[in-house]
Amino acid sequence: MTSRLETLARQRSTQLVAGSVALVLLVVFVVWRSERLPTEAALVVDGSVVTQADLRRDVATLRAMYGVEPPRGEAKLDTFWRDAAQATAVSRVLDQAAEAEGVTVSPRKVDEALASYVQALYQGADDTQKQFTQALATAGTSKRAVEEEIRRRLVVAALTSRVTAQAPAPTDAEVADAFAARQCTLDVPERRRLRNIVVATRAEARTIRSDLDDGARFVDLARTRSADATTSESGGDLGTVARGQLESAYGKAAFDRPPGAVFGPVETSAGWNVGQVVAVDAPSKASYGTVRDALAQQLLLERQSALWKGWLQRRVASADVRYADRYEPDHPERLPAGVASWAEGQQDRCSPDAVSDQTAGRPKETP
């Protein structure tokens, strides 16, 4: 009898264990299924699905309004769509925050903003509304989508103002300290008015340089031989620029020569260049009285930026955001770059390394 009871107990125990394992597997399967996104989803924000079609429509609207174009190349395109998905996630989080805070804008303000946008886009043109409608159709979006984008931006602007209103204005002492720490960035650097001719090959540039050395007029050669359609008609005039606005090699050549001198050939990302120094504006030291108000405003913007980024980071971190594999960004926990760089200042930029970095000639403009 005892042996029979022990056998029954072992069978019962085995059944219980098997049942428990099955229950655990069922729970895991249900959780796994619940965490999977719908097939058509690009991302989900707090239970709200953003489909891949929604994301494409958002990008089409940005293309129509701001000229945002998906890049060429598989790797760049992959990064583009991941960035677009992350930006959309932040946008949806902001929508929820605005609703929770009761931040709204009237339809009249949206209409006024849209009218101003269309007027600026087609300034002086006839039948602007017709052209605008055609442009939207070409981009694959609609007037309603543009109105929604404008409404969202107006709401975010109002929300930003509300969040950053508590930022304290800097005191006179804080502005004075910032001036002492940042004076090197406030000084006006030497600037030069330049003319430029750009061609495809070094041989062409050497021929142009030889013609100039033989007495040819720079403006004449620029008009007839420069490949830069934006400056050729003006005789190659680049305007007045600082060295830091130019590509490094070009900036060095342009700022090593005296007024009136020709320099080059110099290679840049645009091609081979021959330039001319037209005039030189000497550098000048910034005075506290001249820059005080602008510096105070910059300090306030930096404080507002810190408040906004901290507030938004907490909102994004507390939201339940999930991405489809092909849309998940490399760092979903971070804010997009455009948000992270808003109103960042030049804190304590007068160290020797910073000064050296500033005078190195960053590639910001291409002759």
CSV table of C-alpha atoms in Angstrom, one decimal:
chain,number,residue,atom,x,y,z
A,1,MET,CA,0.0,0.0,0.0
A,2,THR,CA,2.8,2.4,0.9
A,3,SER,CA,4.5,1.8,-2.4
A,4,ARG,CA,1.3,2.5,-4.3
A,5,LEU,CA,0.8,5.8,-2.4
A,6,GLU,CA,4.4,6.8,-3.2
A,7,THR,CA,3.9,6.1,-6.9
A,8,LEU,CA,0.7,8.1,-7.0
A,9,ALA,CA,2.4,11.0,-5.2
A,10,ARG,CA,5.3,11.0,-7.7
A,11,GLN,CA,2.8,11.0,-10.6
A,12,ARG,CA,0.9,13.8,-9.0
A,13,SER,CA,4.1,15.8,-8.5
A,14,THR,CA,5.2,15.2,-12.1
A,15,GLN,CA,1.8,16.4,-13.3
A,16,LEU,CA,2.0,19.6,-11.2
A,17,VAL,CA,5.5,20.4,-12.4
A,18,ALA,CA,4.5,19.8,-16.0
A,19,GLY,CA,1.4,22.0,-15.5
A,20,SER,CA,3.5,24.8,-14.0
A,21,VAL,CA,6.0,24.7,-16.8
A,22,ALA,CA,3.1,24.8,-19.4
A,23,LEU,CA,1.6,27.8,-17.5
A,24,VAL,CA,4.9,29.6,-17.5
A,25,LEU,CA,5.5,29.0,-21.2
A,26,LEU,CA,1.9,30.2,-21.9
A,27,VAL,CA,2.5,33.4,-19.9
A,28,VAL,CA,5.9,34.0,-21.7
A,29,PHE,CA,4.2,33.5,-25.1
A,30,VAL,CA,1.4,35.9,-24.2
A,31,VAL,CA,3.8,38.6,-23.1
A,32,TRP,CA,6.0,38.0,-26.1
A,33,ARG,CA,3.0,38.3,-28.4
A,34,SER,CA,1.8,41.5,-26.6
A,35,GLU,CA,5.2,43.1,-27.0
A,36,ARG,CA,5.3,42.5,-30.7
A,37,LEU,CA,4.3,45.4,-32.8
A,38,PRO,CA,1.5,45.1,-35.4
A,39,THR,CA,3.0,44.1,-38.8
A,40,GLU,CA,2.3,47.6,-40.3
A,41,ALA,CA,3.7,49.6,-37.4
A,42,ALA,CA,6.8,51.6,-37.5
A,43,LEU,CA,6.6,52.5,-33.8
A,44,VAL,CA,4.1,52.6,-30.9
A,45,VAL,CA,4.0,55.5,-28.4
A,46,ASP,CA,2.0,54.7,-25.2
A,47,GLY,CA,-0.2,52.3,-27.1
A,48,SER,CA,-0.8,54.6,-30.1
A,49,VAL,CA,0.4,53.0,-33.3
A,50,VAL,CA,2.3,55.0,-35.9
A,51,THR,CA,2.2,53.0,-39.1
A,52,GLN,CA,4.9,52.9,-41.7
A,53,ALA,CA,2.5,54.7,-44.0
A,54,ASP,CA,2.0,57.4,-41.3
A,55,LEU,CA,5.7,57.9,-41.1
A,56,ARG,CA,6.1,58.2,-44.9
A,57,ARG,CA,3.3,60.8,-44.9
A,58,ASP,CA,5.1,62.8,-42.2
A,59,VAL,CA,8.3,62.8,-44.2
A,60,ALA,CA,6.4,63.8,-47.3
A,61,THR,CA,5.0,66.8,-45.4
A,62,LEU,CA,8.4,67.8,-44.2
A,63,ARG,CA,9.7,67.4,-47.7
A,64,ALA,CA,7.1,69.8,-49.1
A,65,MET,CA,7.5,72.3,-46.3
A,66,TYR,CA,11.2,72.3,-45.6
A,67,GLY,CA,12.9,70.5,-48.4
A,68,VAL,CA,13.7,67.4,-46.3
A,69,GLU,CA,14.9,64.7,-48.8
A,70,PRO,CA,15.7,61.0,-48.0
A,71,PRO,CA,19.4,60.5,-48.9
A,72,ARG,CA,20.8,58.1,-51.4
A,73,GLY,CA,22.7,55.0,-50.4
A,74,GLU,CA,21.4,52.1,-48.4
A,75,ALA,CA,23.3,52.9,-45.1
A,76,LYS,CA,22.4,56.6,-45.2
A,77,LEU,CA,18.7,55.8,-46.0
A,78,ASP,CA,18.6,53.3,-43.1
A,79,THR,CA,19.8,56.0,-40.7
A,80,PHE,CA,17.4,58.6,-42.1
A,81,TRP,CA,14.4,56.4,-41.4
A,82,ARG,CA,15.5,55.5,-37.9
A,83,ASP,CA,16.1,59.2,-37.2
A,84,ALA,CA,12.7,60.0,-38.7
A,85,ALA,CA,11.0,57.4,-36.5
A,86,GLN,CA,12.7,58.8,-33.4
A,87,ALA,CA,11.7,62.4,-34.2
A,88,THR,CA,8.1,61.2,-34.7
A,89,ALA,CA,8.2,59.5,-31.3
A,90,VAL,CA,9.3,62.7,-29.6
A,91,SER,CA,6.6,64.6,-31.6
A,92,ARG,CA,3.9,62.3,-30.3
A,93,VAL,CA,5.2,62.6,-26.7
A,94,LEU,CA,5.0,66.3,-27.1
A,95,ASP,CA,1.4,66.0,-28.4
A,96,GLN,CA,0.5,64.1,-25.3
A,97,ALA,CA,2.3,66.6,-23.0
A,98,ALA,CA,0.5,69.5,-24.6
A,99,GLU,CA,-2.8,67.9,-24.2
A,100,ALA,CA,-2.1,67.1,-20.6
A,101,GLU,CA,-1.0,70.7,-20.0
A,102,GLY,CA,-4.0,72.1,-21.8
A,103,VAL,CA,-1.9,73.9,-24.4
A,104,THR,CA,-3.8,74.6,-27.6
A,105,VAL,CA,-3.8,77.1,-30.5
A,106,SER,CA,-6.8,78.5,-32.3
A,107,PRO,CA,-7.7,77.5,-35.9
A,108,ARG,CA,-7.3,81.2,-36.8
A,109,LYS,CA,-3.6,81.2,-35.7
A,110,VAL,CA,-3.0,78.1,-37.8
A,111,ASP,CA,-4.7,79.8,-40.8
A,112,GLU,CA,-2.6,82.9,-40.3
A,113,ALA,CA,0.6,81.0,-40.0
A,114,LEU,CA,-0.2,79.0,-43.1
A,115,ALA,CA,-1.0,82.1,-45.1
A,116,SER,CA,2.3,83.7,-44.1
A,117,TYR,CA,4.2,80.5,-45.0
A,118,VAL,CA,2.7,80.3,-48.4
A,119,GLN,CA,3.3,84.0,-49.1
A,120,ALA,CA,6.9,83.7,-48.1
A,121,LEU,CA,7.3,80.6,-50.2
A,122,TYR,CA,5.8,82.1,-53.4
A,123,GLN,CA,6.7,85.7,-52.9
A,124,GLY,CA,5.5,87.8,-55.8
A,125,ALA,CA,4.1,84.9,-57.7
A,126,ASP,CA,0.6,84.8,-59.2
A,127,ASP,CA,-2.0,82.3,-57.9
A,128,THR,CA,0.0,81.2,-55.0
A,129,GLN,CA,-2.6,78.8,-53.6
A,130,LYS,CA,-2.7,76.9,-56.9
A,131,GLN,CA,1.1,76.5,-57.0
A,132,PHE,CA,1.1,75.5,-53.3
A,133,THR,CA,-1.6,72.8,-53.9
A,134,GLN,CA,0.4,71.4,-56.9
A,135,ALA,CA,3.6,71.3,-54.9
A,136,LEU,CA,1.9,69.4,-52.1
A,137,ALA,CA,0.5,66.9,-54.6
A,138,THR,CA,4.0,66.4,-56.1
A,139,ALA,CA,5.5,65.8,-52.7
A,140,GLY,CA,2.8,63.3,-51.8
A,141,THR,CA,1.1,65.2,-49.0
A,142,SER,CA,-1.9,67.4,-48.5
A,143,LYS,CA,-3.0,70.8,-47.2
A,144,ARG,CA,-4.5,69.2,-44.1
A,145,ALA,CA,-1.2,67.5,-43.3
A,146,VAL,CA,0.6,70.8,-43.6
A,147,GLU,CA,-2.0,72.5,-41.4
A,148,GLU,CA,-1.5,69.8,-38.8
A,149,GLU,CA,2.3,70.2,-38.9
A,150,ILE,CA,1.9,74.0,-38.5
A,151,ARG,CA,-0.5,73.5,-35.6
A,152,ARG,CA,1.9,71.1,-33.9
A,153,ARG,CA,4.8,73.5,-34.2
A,154,LEU,CA,2.7,76.4,-32.8
A,155,VAL,CA,1.6,74.2,-29.9
A,156,VAL,CA,5.2,73.1,-29.2
A,157,ALA,CA,6.3,76.7,-29.2
A,158,ALA,CA,3.6,77.6,-26.7
A,159,LEU,CA,4.6,74.5,-24.6
A,160,THR,CA,8.3,75.5,-24.7
A,161,SER,CA,7.5,79.0,-23.5
A,162,ARG,CA,5.5,77.6,-20.6
A,163,VAL,CA,8.2,75.1,-19.6
A,164,THR,CA,11.0,77.6,-19.8
A,165,ALA,CA,9.3,80.6,-18.3
A,166,GLN,CA,10.8,79.8,-14.9
A,167,ALA,CA,14.3,80.3,-16.1
A,168,PRO,CA,15.9,83.2,-14.1
A,169,ALA,CA,17.4,86.1,-16.0
A,170,PRO,CA,21.2,86.4,-15.5
A,171,THR,CA,22.4,89.0,-13.0
A,172,ASP,CA,24.8,91.7,-14.0
A,173,ALA,CA,27.6,89.9,-12.2
A,174,GLU,CA,26.9,86.7,-14.1
A,175,VAL,CA,26.9,88.5,-17.4
A,176,ALA,CA,30.2,90.2,-16.5
A,177,ASP,CA,31.7,86.8,-15.6
A,178,ALA,CA,30.5,85.3,-18.9
A,179,PHE,CA,32.1,88.2,-20.8
A,180,ALA,CA,35.4,87.5,-19.2
A,181,ALA,CA,35.2,83.8,-19.9
A,182,ARG,CA,34.0,84.0,-23.5
A,183,GLN,CA,35.7,87.2,-24.7
A,184,CYS,CA,37.6,85.4,-27.4
A,185,THR,CA,34.4,84.2,-29.0
A,186,LEU,CA,32.8,87.7,-28.8
A,187,ASP,CA,35.7,89.5,-30.5
A,188,VAL,CA,35.2,90.2,-34.2
A,189,PRO,CA,37.8,88.3,-36.2
A,190,GLU,CA,39.6,89.5,-39.3
A,191,ARG,CA,37.3,89.3,-42.3
A,192,ARG,CA,38.1,89.5,-46.0
A,193,ARG,CA,36.1,90.2,-49.1
A,194,LEU,CA,37.0,87.5,-51.6
A,195,ARG,CA,36.4,86.7,-55.3
A,196,ASN,CA,36.7,83.1,-56.5
A,197,ILE,CA,36.8,81.0,-59.6
A,198,VAL,CA,36.1,77.2,-59.3
A,199,VAL,CA,36.8,74.7,-62.0
A,200,ALA,CA,36.8,70.9,-62.3
A,201,THR,CA,40.6,70.2,-62.7
A,202,ARG,CA,43.9,71.4,-61.4
A,203,ALA,CA,45.1,72.0,-65.0
A,204,GLU,CA,42.2,74.4,-65.7
A,205,ALA,CA,42.9,76.2,-62.5
A,206,ARG,CA,46.6,76.6,-63.4
A,207,THR,CA,45.7,78.0,-66.8
A,208,ILE,CA,43.4,80.6,-65.1
A,209,ARG,CA,46.1,81.5,-62.6
A,210,SER,CA,48.5,82.0,-65.5
A,211,ASP,CA,46.1,84.2,-67.4
A,212,LEU,CA,45.6,86.3,-64.2
A,213,ASP,CA,49.4,86.6,-63.7
A,214,ASP,CA,49.6,87.8,-67.4
A,215,GLY,CA,47.1,90.6,-66.7
A,216,ALA,CA,43.6,89.2,-67.3
A,217,ARG,CA,40.8,90.8,-65.2
A,218,PHE,CA,39.6,88.4,-62.4
A,219,VAL,CA,35.9,89.4,-62.8
A,220,ASP,CA,36.0,88.7,-66.6
A,221,LEU,CA,37.4,85.2,-66.1
A,222,ALA,CA,35.0,84.5,-63.3
A,223,ARG,CA,32.0,85.4,-65.5
A,224,THR,CA,33.2,83.2,-68.4
A,225,ARG,CA,35.0,80.3,-66.8
A,226,SER,CA,33.8,79.7,-63.2
A,227,ALA,CA,31.6,76.6,-62.7
A,228,ASP,CA,29.8,78.3,-59.8
A,229,ALA,CA,26.6,79.6,-61.3
A,230,THR,CA,25.7,81.4,-58.0
A,231,THR,CA,28.8,83.7,-58.1
A,232,SER,CA,30.0,83.8,-61.7
A,233,GLU,CA,27.7,86.6,-62.8
A,234,SER,CA,28.9,88.8,-60.0
A,235,GLY,CA,32.5,88.2,-61.0
A,236,GLY,CA,33.1,85.5,-58.4
A,237,ASP,CA,32.2,87.7,-55.4
A,238,LEU,CA,32.0,85.6,-52.2
A,239,GLY,CA,31.3,88.6,-50.0
A,240,THR,CA,33.1,89.3,-46.8
A,241,VAL,CA,33.9,86.2,-44.7
A,242,ALA,CA,35.9,85.1,-41.7
A,243,ARG,CA,38.5,82.4,-42.0
A,244,GLY,CA,36.5,80.0,-39.9
A,245,GLN,CA,33.7,80.1,-42.5
A,246,LEU,CA,35.9,78.6,-45.1
A,247,GLU,CA,37.4,75.2,-45.7
A,248,SER,CA,40.7,74.9,-44.0
A,249,ALA,CA,43.1,74.9,-47.0
A,250,TYR,CA,41.2,77.6,-48.8
A,251,GLY,CA,41.0,79.8,-45.7
A,252,LYS,CA,44.8,79.5,-45.1
A,253,ALA,CA,45.6,80.5,-48.7
A,254,ALA,CA,43.0,83.4,-48.6
A,255,PHE,CA,44.2,84.8,-45.3
A,256,ASP,CA,47.9,84.5,-46.0
A,257,ARG,CA,47.8,87.0,-48.9
A,258,PRO,CA,47.7,90.8,-48.9
A,259,PRO,CA,44.8,92.9,-50.4
A,260,GLY,CA,44.7,92.7,-54.1
A,261,ALA,CA,46.7,89.4,-54.3
A,262,VAL,CA,45.6,86.3,-56.2
A,263,PHE,CA,46.0,82.9,-54.6
A,264,GLY,CA,45.6,79.3,-55.7
A,265,PRO,CA,45.0,76.8,-57.2
A,266,VAL,CA,43.5,75.4,-54.0
A,267,GLU,CA,41.5,72.2,-53.9
A,268,THR,CA,38.2,72.1,-51.9
A,269,SER,CA,35.2,69.9,-51.9
A,270,ALA,CA,33.7,72.0,-54.8
A,271,GLY,CA,36.7,71.6,-57.1
A,272,TRP,CA,39.9,73.5,-57.9
A,273,ASN,CA,39.8,77.2,-56.9
A,274,VAL,CA,41.7,80.4,-57.8
A,275,GLY,CA,40.8,83.3,-55.5
A,276,GLN,CA,41.5,87.0,-55.1
A,277,VAL,CA,41.7,89.1,-51.9
A,278,VAL,CA,39.6,92.3,-52.6
A,279,ALA,CA,39.7,94.0,-49.2
A,280,VAL,CA,40.6,93.3,-45.6
A,281,ASP,CA,38.6,94.2,-42.4
A,282,ALA,CA,40.9,94.2,-39.4
A,283,PRO,CA,39.8,92.3,-36.3
A,284,SER,CA,38.3,94.2,-33.4
A,285,LYS,CA,38.0,93.5,-29.7
A,286,ALA,CA,34.5,93.3,-28.2
A,287,SER,CA,33.6,95.8,-25.6
A,288,TYR,CA,31.4,94.8,-22.6
A,289,GLY,CA,29.0,97.7,-23.3
A,290,THR,CA,28.5,96.7,-26.9
A,291,VAL,CA,27.7,93.0,-26.3
A,292,ARG,CA,26.2,93.1,-22.8
A,293,ASP,CA,22.6,92.8,-23.8
A,294,ALA,CA,23.2,90.2,-26.5
A,295,LEU,CA,25.3,88.1,-24.0
A,296,ALA,CA,22.6,88.4,-21.3
A,297,GLN,CA,20.1,87.1,-23.9
A,298,GLN,CA,22.4,84.2,-24.8
A,299,LEU,CA,22.8,83.2,-21.1
A,300,LEU,CA,19.0,83.2,-20.7
A,301,LEU,CA,18.6,81.1,-23.8
A,302,GLU,CA,21.1,78.6,-22.4
A,303,ARG,CA,19.2,78.3,-19.2
A,304,GLN,CA,15.9,77.9,-21.0
A,305,SER,CA,17.5,75.2,-23.2
A,306,ALA,CA,18.7,73.3,-20.2
A,307,LEU,CA,15.2,73.5,-18.6
A,308,TRP,CA,13.6,72.4,-21.8
A,309,LYS,CA,15.9,69.5,-22.5
A,310,GLY,CA,15.7,68.2,-19.0
A,311,TRP,CA,11.9,68.4,-19.0
A,312,LEU,CA,11.7,66.7,-22.5
A,313,GLN,CA,14.2,64.0,-21.5
A,314,ARG,CA,12.0,63.1,-18.5
A,315,ARG,CA,8.9,63.0,-20.7
A,316,VAL,CA,10.5,60.7,-23.3
A,317,ALA,CA,12.0,58.4,-20.6
A,318,SER,CA,8.7,58.0,-19.0
A,319,ALA,CA,6.8,57.2,-22.2
A,320,ASP,CA,6.4,53.6,-23.5
A,321,VAL,CA,8.0,53.9,-26.9
A,322,ARG,CA,8.7,50.8,-29.0
A,323,TYR,CA,10.1,50.6,-32.5
A,324,ALA,CA,9.9,48.0,-35.2
A,325,ASP,CA,13.4,46.5,-35.8
A,326,ARG,CA,14.0,48.4,-39.0
A,327,TYR,CA,13.1,51.8,-37.4
A,328,GLU,CA,14.7,51.5,-34.0
A,329,PRO,CA,17.4,54.3,-33.6
A,330,ASP,CA,20.9,53.5,-32.3
A,331,HIS,CA,20.2,55.4,-29.1
A,332,PRO,CA,16.4,55.4,-28.5
A,333,GLU,CA,16.9,56.8,-25.0
A,334,ARG,CA,18.6,60.0,-26.2
A,335,LEU,CA,16.9,63.1,-27.6
A,336,PRO,CA,17.3,63.7,-31.3
A,337,ALA,CA,20.3,65.9,-32.3
A,338,GLY,CA,18.2,68.9,-33.2
A,339,VAL,CA,16.7,69.0,-29.8
A,340,ALA,CA,20.0,68.4,-28.0
A,341,SER,CA,21.7,71.3,-29.7
A,342,TRP,CA,19.0,73.9,-29.2
A,343,ALA,CA,20.4,77.3,-27.9
A,344,GLU,CA,23.6,75.7,-26.7
A,345,GLY,CA,26.2,78.4,-25.8
A,346,GLN,CA,29.9,78.9,-25.8
A,347,GLN,CA,30.5,78.3,-22.1
A,348,ASP,CA,34.1,79.0,-21.2
A,349,ARG,CA,35.4,78.7,-24.8
A,350,CYS,CA,38.6,80.8,-24.2
A,351,SER,CA,40.9,77.9,-23.3
A,352,PRO,CA,44.0,77.6,-25.5
A,353,ASP,CA,42.6,74.5,-27.1
A,354,ALA,CA,39.3,76.3,-27.9
A,355,VAL,CA,41.2,79.3,-29.4
A,356,SER,CA,43.3,76.9,-31.5
A,357,ASP,CA,40.2,75.1,-32.7
A,358,GLN,CA,38.5,78.3,-33.7
A,359,THR,CA,41.4,79.5,-35.8
A,360,ALA,CA,41.9,76.2,-37.6
A,361,GLY,CA,39.5,77.0,-40.4
A,362,ARG,CA,36.4,74.8,-40.1
A,363,PRO,CA,34.8,73.6,-43.4
A,364,LYS,CA,31.5,75.6,-43.0
A,365,GLU,CA,31.4,77.2,-46.4
A,366,THR,CA,32.8,75.9,-49.7
A,367,PRO,CA,34.1,78.4,-52.2
